[in-house]
Amino acid sequence: MDGFFLGTALNRCWLNVTLAPMNSPVLIACAHGTRNAEGQAAIRQVMADIEALRPGLRVLEAYVDVQEPELGGVVEGLPEGTAAVVVPLLLSTGFHIKVDVPKAIKTRPEVISARPLGPDPRLAELLAAHLRAAGLEENDGVLVAAAGSSLPDGSVDSEEQARLLAELLPNKVRVAYGASAKPTVPDGVASLRAELAADGGTGRVFIASYLLATGYFHDQLAKAGADVVAAPLLPSPVLAEIALERYDAVLAS
């Protein structure tokens, strides 16, 4: 049953293929960037999935850190007057959304930014599917591990995503961060383990990797002291579906 649930969650968005109207604004898919080859491939697959779901839409690749092409250079490379929407392939509002993206597009009023991918109920479904596939049982605790942000909006978004996940599970669900916010993931694991023990439970601590793909932050989760670390969100075509909805929302407004 879990395998069926996971397969359904990962594949259902392929029903929503729509031909892009002529002269549609360019979609600039802007990710954080990673040195991890598997993570790079997963992000590029999201971009390919976007193109598959919206044939005829021009999709450009860009990053705010680590990888090239850098977002500012991609925007500058657009012919003057070319309408475009930057869709952040990021999960929360934070420094990159509030500072890096606006800086990159500030001289081009025809280029607008969409909101990040999360929080979203479909991401909660993916997290739940990965946890179930990893063997989650009702007496276990779940720690949603997000990247973290120095800005408060990032924590608000992650807490909302954890709340959406908690609606799908009977388990205790808490949230922690890989960097720039508290609690840290190791502290969150220890706190949740103590909470389970105080309630007389014998359940394990599962980490729900609220990260797009493998890379530095996901690798660190294995060192945090949890019993099980579930897979990150990708690969999944659901992320492309959400990205296109963010793009369409900008056009509608």
Tab-separated table of C-alpha atoms in Angstrom, residues 18-129:
chain	number	residue	atom	x	y	z
A	18	THR	CA	-0.752	22.242	-21.104
A	19	LEU	CA	0.610	23.884	-24.244
A	20	ALA	CA	2.146	27.287	-23.503
A	21	PRO	CA	0.444	30.222	-25.274
A	22	MET	CA	2.566	32.055	-27.823
A	23	ASN	CA	4.709	34.848	-26.371
A	24	SER	CA	4.460	33.450	-22.844
A	25	PRO	CA	6.935	35.106	-20.455
A	26	VAL	CA	10.161	33.197	-19.961
A	27	LEU	CA	10.266	31.039	-16.821
A	28	ILE	CA	13.605	31.389	-15.024
A	29	ALA	CA	13.913	28.372	-12.744
A	30	CYS	CA	16.206	29.594	-9.986
A	31	ALA	CA	17.669	27.051	-7.550
A	32	HIS	CA	20.150	27.460	-4.713
A	33	GLY	CA	22.938	25.424	-6.287
A	34	THR	CA	24.974	22.474	-5.020
A	35	ARG	CA	28.319	20.787	-5.687
A	36	ASN	CA	26.644	17.375	-5.341
A	37	ALA	CA	26.297	15.786	-8.794
A	38	GLU	CA	23.172	13.836	-7.846
A	39	GLY	CA	21.590	16.985	-6.460
A	40	GLN	CA	22.461	18.924	-9.613
A	41	ALA	CA	20.839	16.238	-11.755
A	42	ALA	CA	17.695	16.254	-9.601
A	43	ILE	CA	17.259	20.022	-9.975
A	44	ARG	CA	17.822	19.882	-13.732
A	45	GLN	CA	15.190	17.152	-13.918
A	46	VAL	CA	12.679	19.555	-12.324
A	47	MET	CA	13.435	22.012	-15.116
A	48	ALA	CA	12.968	19.278	-17.716
A	49	ASP	CA	9.700	18.279	-16.053
A	50	ILE	CA	8.481	21.882	-16.258
A	51	GLU	CA	9.173	21.905	-20.000
A	52	ALA	CA	7.388	18.555	-20.388
A	53	LEU	CA	4.319	19.811	-18.537
A	54	ARG	CA	4.201	23.079	-20.513
A	55	PRO	CA	5.397	22.404	-24.094
A	56	GLY	CA	6.538	25.572	-25.819
A	57	LEU	CA	7.435	27.413	-22.604
A	58	ARG	CA	11.000	28.711	-22.563
A	59	VAL	CA	12.675	27.644	-19.323
A	60	LEU	CA	16.047	29.079	-18.294
A	61	GLU	CA	18.331	27.662	-15.611
A	62	ALA	CA	19.752	29.933	-12.874
A	63	TYR	CA	21.228	29.758	-9.358
A	64	VAL	CA	21.743	32.066	-6.393
A	65	ASP	CA	24.839	30.313	-5.031
A	66	VAL	CA	27.548	27.714	-5.805
A	67	GLN	CA	26.551	26.966	-9.421
A	68	GLU	CA	26.469	28.842	-12.700
A	69	PRO	CA	24.707	30.464	-14.450
A	70	GLU	CA	24.116	33.021	-11.703
A	71	LEU	CA	20.641	34.566	-11.622
A	72	GLY	CA	21.792	38.146	-12.181
A	73	GLY	CA	23.702	37.147	-15.297
A	74	VAL	CA	20.725	35.243	-16.697
A	75	VAL	CA	18.467	38.270	-16.202
A	76	GLU	CA	21.023	40.610	-17.766
A	77	GLY	CA	21.302	38.259	-20.732
A	78	LEU	CA	17.622	38.572	-21.613
A	79	PRO	CA	16.921	40.920	-24.536
A	80	GLU	CA	15.641	44.253	-23.284
A	81	GLY	CA	11.865	44.192	-22.796
A	82	THR	CA	11.641	40.386	-22.551
A	83	ALA	CA	9.000	39.466	-19.978
A	84	ALA	CA	10.096	36.792	-17.521
A	85	VAL	CA	9.078	35.226	-14.217
A	86	VAL	CA	11.705	34.030	-11.759
A	87	VAL	CA	10.353	30.900	-10.073
A	88	PRO	CA	12.513	30.101	-7.034
A	89	LEU	CA	13.136	26.368	-6.732
A	90	LEU	CA	13.446	27.012	-3.018
A	91	LEU	CA	11.237	25.817	-0.184
A	92	SER	CA	10.957	28.860	2.083
A	93	THR	CA	11.034	32.629	2.125
A	94	GLY	CA	14.475	33.649	3.338
A	95	PHE	CA	17.570	35.652	2.410
A	96	HIS	CA	17.707	34.448	-1.186
A	97	ILE	CA	14.030	35.308	-1.765
A	98	LYS	CA	14.128	38.614	0.102
A	99	VAL	CA	17.567	39.860	-0.999
A	100	ASP	CA	19.269	37.938	-3.817
A	101	VAL	CA	16.318	37.620	-6.196
A	102	PRO	CA	15.119	41.262	-5.871
A	103	LYS	CA	18.707	42.459	-6.371
A	104	ALA	CA	19.020	40.414	-9.563
A	105	ILE	CA	15.833	41.791	-11.149
A	106	LYS	CA	15.711	45.355	-9.777
A	107	THR	CA	16.750	47.035	-13.043
A	108	ARG	CA	14.330	44.978	-15.156
A	109	PRO	CA	10.685	45.846	-14.357
A	110	GLU	CA	9.500	43.319	-16.943
A	111	VAL	CA	10.998	40.524	-14.819
A	112	ILE	CA	8.897	39.500	-11.803
A	113	SER	CA	9.517	36.971	-9.052
A	114	ALA	CA	7.102	34.251	-7.921
A	115	ARG	CA	6.838	32.845	-4.416
A	116	PRO	CA	8.877	29.793	-3.364
A	117	LEU	CA	7.661	26.208	-3.684
A	118	GLY	CA	6.757	25.824	-0.032
A	119	PRO	CA	4.833	25.563	2.106
A	120	ASP	CA	2.383	23.436	0.138
A	121	PRO	CA	0.079	20.512	0.988
A	122	ARG	CA	1.571	18.442	-1.841
A	123	LEU	CA	4.995	18.735	-0.259
A	124	ALA	CA	3.462	17.420	2.958
A	125	GLU	CA	2.114	14.451	0.986
A	126	LEU	CA	5.589	13.776	-0.410
A	127	LEU	CA	7.185	13.992	3.031
A	128	ALA	CA	4.581	11.599	4.435
A	129	ALA	CA	5.103	9.178	1.545
